[in-house]
Coordinates of C-alpha atoms and ligand atoms in Angstrom, one line a residue:
M73 CA 108.0 -10.8 315.3
I74 CA 109.8 -9.5 312.1
G75 CA 108.5 -6.3 312.8
R76 CA 110.1 -6.0 316.3
K77 CA 113.6 -7.2 314.9
I78 CA 113.4 -4.6 312.0
E79 CA 112.1 -1.7 314.4
T80 CA 115.0 -2.0 316.5
F81 CA 117.5 -2.5 313.6
L82 CA 115.8 0.9 311.9
E83 CA 116.1 2.8 314.9
A84 CA 119.7 2.6 314.8
V85 CA 119.8 4.2 311.7
P86 CA 120.1 8.2 311.9
L87 CA 118.4 8.6 308.5
A88 CA 114.8 8.2 308.1
M89 CA 114.1 4.3 307.2
L90 CA 111.1 2.4 306.4
A91 CA 110.9 -1.2 305.8
V92 CA 108.5 -3.1 303.4
D93 CA 107.6 -6.7 303.5
H94 CA 107.3 -9.0 300.2
H95 CA 104.0 -7.5 299.3
A96 CA 105.3 -3.8 299.7
R97 CA 103.5 -3.3 303.0
I98 CA 105.2 -1.4 305.7
I99 CA 106.8 -3.5 308.6
G100 CA 109.0 -0.7 310.1
A101 CA 109.5 3.1 310.5
N102 CA 112.3 4.7 312.5
A103 CA 111.9 8.3 314.4
G104 CA 113.5 9.7 311.2
A105 CA 110.8 8.4 309.2
R106 CA 108.1 9.5 311.5
A107 CA 109.8 12.9 311.6
M108 CA 109.6 13.0 307.9
F109 CA 106.2 11.6 307.2
G110 CA 104.3 11.9 310.2
E111 CA 102.8 9.0 312.2
V112 CA 103.6 6.0 309.4
L113 CA 100.9 3.3 310.1
I114 CA 102.4 -0.4 310.1
G115 CA 100.9 -2.9 307.7
R116 CA 99.8 -0.1 305.1
P117 CA 100.9 -0.4 301.8
F118 CA 103.9 1.5 301.0
V119 CA 102.4 3.5 298.3
T120 CA 100.3 5.1 300.9
V121 CA 103.4 6.7 302.7
L122 CA 105.7 7.6 299.4
R123 CA 104.0 7.5 296.1
H124 CA 106.4 8.6 293.7
P125 CA 106.3 6.2 290.8
S126 CA 110.4 6.0 290.4
V127 CA 110.9 5.0 294.1
V128 CA 107.8 2.8 294.1
E129 CA 109.4 0.8 290.8
A130 CA 112.7 0.6 292.8
V131 CA 111.0 -1.0 295.8
D132 CA 109.4 -3.5 293.7
W133 CA 112.7 -4.2 291.9
V134 CA 114.7 -4.7 295.0
I135 CA 111.9 -6.9 296.6
D136 CA 112.0 -9.0 293.5
P137 CA 114.5 -8.2 290.5
R138 CA 113.4 -11.3 288.4
S139 CA 109.9 -10.3 288.6
N140 CA 110.8 -6.9 287.4
P141 CA 112.3 -7.0 283.5
A142 CA 113.2 -3.4 283.6
P143 CA 117.1 -3.5 284.6
L144 CA 117.0 -0.4 287.0
P145 CA 114.5 2.1 287.8
E146 CA 114.9 5.8 286.4
P147 CA 116.2 8.2 287.8
T148 CA 119.0 6.6 289.6
L149 CA 122.2 7.5 291.2
A150 CA 125.4 5.3 291.0
T151 CA 124.4 1.9 292.2
P152 CA 127.7 0.8 294.3
V153 CA 125.9 -2.6 295.5
E154 CA 124.0 -5.0 293.4
G155 CA 120.6 -5.5 294.2
V156 CA 120.2 -2.1 295.6
V157 CA 119.0 0.9 293.8
N158 CA 120.1 4.5 294.8
L159 CA 117.7 7.6 293.5
R160 CA 116.9 10.9 293.9
A161 CA 113.7 12.5 293.5
G162 CA 111.5 15.2 294.5
I163 CA 108.9 13.4 297.1
Q164 CA 105.9 14.6 299.0
A165 CA 106.4 14.0 302.7
D166 CA 103.5 14.9 305.1
G167 CA 102.5 17.8 302.7
R168 CA 106.0 19.3 301.8
N169 CA 108.0 19.0 298.7
L170 CA 111.4 17.4 299.5
V171 CA 113.9 16.6 297.3
A172 CA 115.4 13.2 298.5
E173 CA 118.4 10.8 298.1
M174 CA 117.3 7.1 298.7
T175 CA 118.4 3.8 298.8
V176 CA 116.4 1.2 298.2
S177 CA 118.2 -2.4 299.7
P178 CA 116.9 -5.8 300.1
L179 CA 116.1 -6.7 303.7
P180 CA 118.7 -8.9 305.2
P181 CA 117.7 -12.7 304.7
I182 CA 117.2 -13.4 308.4
V183 CA 114.6 -11.1 308.5
G184 CA 112.6 -12.1 305.5
R185 CA 111.9 -11.1 301.9
G186 CA 111.3 -7.3 301.5
A187 CA 112.9 -4.0 301.2
M188 CA 114.5 -1.1 303.3
I189 CA 114.2 2.4 302.2
A190 CA 116.8 4.9 303.7
I191 CA 115.6 8.7 302.6
L192 CA 117.9 11.6 303.0
D193 CA 116.4 14.8 302.7
R194 CA 118.8 17.1 300.6
S195 CA 116.4 20.0 300.0
E196 CA 118.5 22.4 301.8
A197 CA 121.5 21.5 299.9
E198 CA 119.5 21.5 296.8
E199 CA 118.3 25.1 297.5
S200 CA 121.4 26.6 298.5
E201 CA 122.9 25.1 295.2
Q202 CA 119.9 26.9 293.2
V203 CA 121.1 29.9 295.1
R204 CA 124.5 29.9 293.9
R205 CA 123.5 29.0 290.3
D206 CA 121.3 31.9 290.3
F207 CA 123.7 34.1 291.8
V208 CA 126.4 33.1 288.8
A209 CA 123.6 33.7 286.2
N210 CA 122.8 37.1 287.6
V211 CA 126.6 38.4 287.7
S212 CA 127.3 37.2 284.1
H213 CA 124.2 38.8 283.1
E214 CA 125.2 42.2 284.5
L215 CA 128.4 41.6 283.0
K216 CA 127.6 40.9 279.8
T217 CA 125.1 44.0 279.2
P218 CA 127.9 46.4 279.5
L219 CA 130.4 44.1 277.7
T220 CA 127.8 43.5 275.0
A221 CA 127.5 47.3 274.5
M222 CA 130.9 48.1 274.6
L223 CA 131.9 45.6 271.6
G224 CA 129.2 47.3 269.7
F225 CA 130.5 50.9 270.1
I226 CA 133.9 49.2 269.2
E227 CA 132.6 47.8 265.9
T228 CA 131.0 51.2 265.1
L229 CA 134.0 53.2 265.8
R230 CA 136.0 50.5 263.6
G231 CA 133.7 50.9 260.5
P232 CA 130.9 53.7 260.1
A233 CA 131.9 56.0 262.8
R234 CA 135.4 55.8 261.9
N235 CA 136.2 59.3 260.5
D236 CA 133.2 61.0 262.6
A237 CA 135.1 63.0 265.4
K238 CA 132.0 64.1 267.2
A239 CA 130.5 60.3 267.1
R240 CA 133.7 59.0 268.3
D241 CA 133.5 61.2 271.6
R242 CA 130.2 60.3 272.5
F243 CA 130.8 56.7 271.9
L244 CA 134.1 57.0 274.4
D245 CA 132.1 58.7 276.7
I246 CA 129.3 55.8 276.7
M247 CA 132.1 53.5 276.7
E248 CA 133.9 55.0 279.6
R249 CA 130.6 54.9 281.6
E250 CA 129.9 51.4 280.9
A251 CA 133.5 50.0 281.7
G252 CA 133.2 52.1 285.0
R253 CA 129.9 50.1 285.9
M254 CA 131.5 46.7 285.2
N255 CA 134.3 47.9 287.3
R256 CA 132.1 49.1 290.3
L257 CA 130.2 45.9 289.7
V258 CA 133.6 44.0 290.3
S259 CA 134.1 45.9 293.2
D260 CA 131.0 45.6 294.7
L261 CA 131.3 41.7 294.3
L262 CA 134.4 41.7 295.9
S263 CA 133.2 43.8 298.9
L264 CA 130.0 41.5 299.1
S265 CA 132.2 38.3 299.5
R266 CA 134.7 39.6 301.9
V267 CA 131.9 41.0 304.0
Q268 CA 130.5 37.3 303.8
S269 CA 133.6 35.6 305.0
D270 CA 133.9 37.6 307.9
E271 CA 130.4 38.1 308.8
R272 CA 131.3 35.8 311.8
R273 CA 133.7 37.5 313.2
R274 CA 133.0 40.7 315.3
P275 CA 134.6 43.9 314.5
S276 CA 137.5 44.7 317.1
S277 CA 137.7 48.3 316.6
E278 CA 135.4 51.2 317.7
V279 CA 134.1 54.0 315.5
D280 CA 132.4 57.3 316.2
L281 CA 129.2 57.8 314.8
P282 CA 128.3 61.3 314.7
M283 CA 131.8 62.1 313.1
M284 CA 131.3 59.1 310.5
L285 CA 128.0 60.4 309.7
R286 CA 129.3 64.1 309.2
G287 CA 132.0 62.5 307.2
V288 CA 130.1 60.7 304.7
L289 CA 127.6 64.1 304.3
A290 CA 130.5 66.1 303.4
T291 CA 131.6 63.1 300.9
L292 CA 128.3 63.2 299.2
G293 CA 127.8 67.0 299.5
Q294 CA 127.8 67.4 296.0
A295 CA 125.7 64.8 294.9
I296 CA 123.3 66.1 297.6
D297 CA 123.4 69.7 296.4
T298 CA 123.2 68.7 292.8
A299 CA 120.0 66.8 293.8
E300 CA 118.8 70.1 295.4
M301 CA 118.2 68.5 298.9
R302 CA 117.6 69.8 301.8
V303 CA 119.5 68.2 304.6
E304 CA 118.2 68.0 308.1
T305 CA 120.5 66.2 310.7
S306 CA 119.7 65.6 314.5
G307 CA 122.3 64.2 316.9
L308 CA 125.1 64.5 314.8
G309 CA 127.2 66.8 317.3
G310 CA 129.8 65.8 319.4
T311 CA 131.2 62.2 319.7
Q312 CA 130.1 58.7 320.4
R313 CA 132.1 55.8 320.2
I314 CA 130.7 52.3 319.9
P315 CA 132.4 49.0 318.6
G316 CA 132.4 48.6 314.6
D317 CA 134.5 48.4 311.7
P318 CA 135.0 51.9 310.0
D319 CA 135.2 51.1 306.6
Q320 CA 132.3 49.1 306.3
L321 CA 129.8 51.5 308.6
V322 CA 131.1 54.0 305.9
Q323 CA 130.0 51.5 303.2
V324 CA 126.6 51.4 304.8
F325 CA 125.9 55.0 305.4
Q326 CA 127.3 55.9 302.1
N327 CA 125.2 53.4 300.2
L328 CA 121.8 54.5 302.2
I329 CA 122.2 58.3 301.8
E330 CA 123.5 57.6 297.8
N331 CA 120.0 55.6 297.6
A332 CA 118.4 58.5 299.3
V333 CA 119.6 60.8 296.7
K334 CA 119.7 58.9 293.5
Y335 CA 116.0 57.4 294.1
G336 CA 114.3 59.7 296.7
G337 CA 115.9 62.8 295.4
S338 CA 112.6 64.2 293.9
G339 CA 111.3 64.9 297.6
H340 CA 114.3 67.1 297.7
Y341 CA 114.7 66.4 301.3
L342 CA 117.7 64.4 303.4
G343 CA 117.0 63.4 306.8
V344 CA 119.8 62.0 308.7
T345 CA 119.0 61.1 312.3
L346 CA 121.2 59.5 315.2
Y347 CA 119.6 58.5 318.5
R348 CA 120.2 55.9 321.4
V349 CA 117.6 53.2 322.2
E350 CA 117.5 52.5 325.5
Y351 CA 116.3 48.9 324.8
E352 CA 116.3 47.3 321.6
P353 CA 114.2 44.0 321.9
T354 CA 115.6 42.4 319.0
L355 CA 119.3 43.2 320.0
R356 CA 118.3 42.7 323.4
G357 CA 120.3 46.0 324.9
A358 CA 120.9 49.2 324.5
A359 CA 121.3 50.4 320.5
W360 CA 122.3 53.3 318.4
A361 CA 120.0 54.3 315.7
V362 CA 120.8 55.7 312.7
E363 CA 117.7 56.9 310.3
I364 CA 118.2 57.9 306.8
A365 CA 114.9 59.3 305.4
D366 CA 114.0 60.8 301.9
K367 CA 110.5 62.1 300.8
G368 CA 111.1 60.8 297.5
D369 CA 108.9 58.1 295.2
G370 CA 109.1 55.3 298.2
I371 CA 109.0 51.7 297.2
D372 CA 106.1 49.7 296.9
E373 CA 105.4 47.4 299.9
I374 CA 105.6 44.1 297.6
H375 CA 109.1 44.9 296.9
L376 CA 110.6 45.3 300.6
P377 CA 110.9 41.8 301.6
R378 CA 113.1 41.3 298.9
L379 CA 114.7 44.4 298.8
T380 CA 118.1 43.5 300.5
E381 CA 118.6 40.7 297.8
R382 CA 121.4 40.5 295.7
F383 CA 120.5 42.1 292.3
Y384 CA 117.4 43.2 293.4
R385 CA 116.0 46.4 292.1
V386 CA 112.4 47.9 292.0
D387 CA 113.2 49.8 288.6
T388 CA 116.2 47.9 286.7
H389 CA 116.4 50.4 284.2
R390 CA 116.5 53.2 286.3
S391 CA 119.0 51.8 288.8
R392 CA 121.2 50.8 285.5
E393 CA 120.9 54.2 284.2
Q394 CA 122.2 55.7 287.8
G395 CA 125.0 53.2 287.8
G396 CA 123.7 50.7 290.1
T397 CA 124.4 47.3 290.5
G398 CA 121.8 46.2 292.6
L399 CA 124.5 45.1 295.4
G400 CA 124.3 48.1 297.6
L401 CA 121.6 47.0 300.1
A402 CA 122.7 43.0 299.9
I403 CA 126.4 44.8 301.4
V404 CA 124.6 46.9 304.0
K405 CA 122.6 44.0 305.2
H406 CA 125.7 41.7 305.5
I407 CA 127.8 44.5 307.5
V408 CA 125.0 45.6 309.9
N409 CA 124.5 41.4 310.3
R410 CA 128.2 41.3 311.2
H411 CA 127.8 44.5 313.5
R412 CA 124.8 42.2 315.4
G413 CA 122.8 45.1 314.4
R414 CA 119.3 45.5 312.4
L415 CA 118.2 47.1 309.4
K416 CA 114.8 48.7 309.4
I417 CA 113.0 49.7 306.3
V418 CA 109.8 51.6 306.3
S419 CA 108.5 52.9 302.9
H420 CA 105.2 54.2 301.2
K421 CA 104.6 54.9 297.6
G422 CA 104.7 58.1 296.8
R423 CA 105.6 59.4 300.2
G424 CA 109.5 58.4 300.6
S425 CA 111.5 55.8 302.5
R426 CA 113.2 55.6 305.8
F427 CA 116.1 53.2 306.0
T428 CA 117.3 52.6 310.0
V429 CA 120.1 51.2 310.9
M430 CA 120.4 49.9 314.6
L431 CA 123.5 49.0 315.9
P432 CA 124.4 47.4 319.6
E433 CA 126.0 50.0 322.0
S434 CA 128.4 47.0 323.2
L435 CA 129.1 43.7 322.0
R436 CA 129.2 42.0 325.1
R437 CA 126.8 39.5 325.2
G438 CA 125.9 36.4 322.6
Ligands
LIG577 N1 115.8 55.5 299.1 C1 115.2 54.9 298.0 N2 114.1 54.8 297.6 C2 113.6 54.3 296.4 N3 114.0 53.1 296.3 C3 115.1 52.9 297.1 C4 115.6 53.8 297.8 N4 116.8 52.9 298.0 C5 116.9 51.9 297.2 N5 115.7 51.7 296.5 C6 115.6 50.8 295.4 O1 116.3 49.3 295.9 C7 116.8 49.4 294.9 C8 118.4 48.4 295.6 O2 119.3 49.5 296.1 P1 120.5 49.0 296.1 O3 121.4 49.8 296.8 O4 120.8 47.4 296.5 O5 121.2 48.9 294.5 P2 121.7 50.1 293.6 O6 121.3 51.7 294.3 O7 120.6 49.8 292.5 O8 123.1 49.5 293.3 P3 124.4 50.0 294.0 O9 123.7 50.5 295.3 O10 125.1 48.8 293.9 O11 124.8 51.2 293.3 C9 117.4 50.3 294.1 O12 117.6 49.8 292.9 C10 115.9 51.2 294.3 O13 115.3 50.7 293.3
LIG578 MG1 122.6 51.7 295.9

């Protein structure tokens, strides 16, 4: 009887809810609880469903505060109502680990003695909070490295190298490089945040892909020559207009070609190919593919899934030496997403890499 009444009541609540009697046996579970814990067996002891010590303690305390001398079980969140315990804990539900916020409150007296446990899964919020913390930690670290170097040189210039003109020139060069790196880092961060903030807004302008690629190759001509790379292009003649943000797409191709030069230059080959794909399944339509290939060192495949993460580098030291911030591919990925496109990376250690950007020919659908 109690069970029936409480079930109806629990089903009306949009959170995962469990109810237990005064022996801490389960007398009710709603759809949310079943989704979280799997089939919840009525009549089973509560601990068989949720065995986190703080939660079990809270349930005991709520069922009978007098028999429980401890004031409030830890860890607790602010408890607004007397006799109610709010707590946050990492729990296991049906084999998964969740970060949950829970409220344990007494059953309404007309139902009987016992407790209700409301559970809110906060794992996702927790995860994005962790991502944000990691990001701030990364940025701080990236800025701190050049700053520390610069402070060191300033000190040396004030002290031991005060009258050493040659050392002074050398140190100023290094300081200029470090300041340049910080400057680039800040620009990249701003650019990343801009791209992220309009990721949901589709580009409203058009670009001429072959012309754009010819332009980027011309801009990077000197770096390509210095690395003594043989450039092979295909499909870059004529014009081909597709929807796209010109500044952002230039940034994409610049970054990919720059990477090919910086990290794939040892193969002395750069391939830039543009071709049409009649039907690209992931884009569900016709696409234009821009392929940027090198025959350099390549990337070990264990790195590939994480390559577009912010600050991810295969060889941190080498990237820093090249003035890289590790944000380039993250920016590329967001820009490509904004264009409803797709980035494909194929690379083999020792044989080179191929980055392919697929852009939809039109943005009609979706
Ligand atoms: N063509 C490539 N060949 C080998 N490794 C590459 C290639 N492109 C990228 N990588 C690796 O991926 C990492 C991430 O590249 P990304 O463009 O995001 O950062 P970066 O080049 O270090 O910095 P930034 O682009 O901001 O100057 C690089 O540090 C490098 O280790
Ligand atoms: Mg780069």
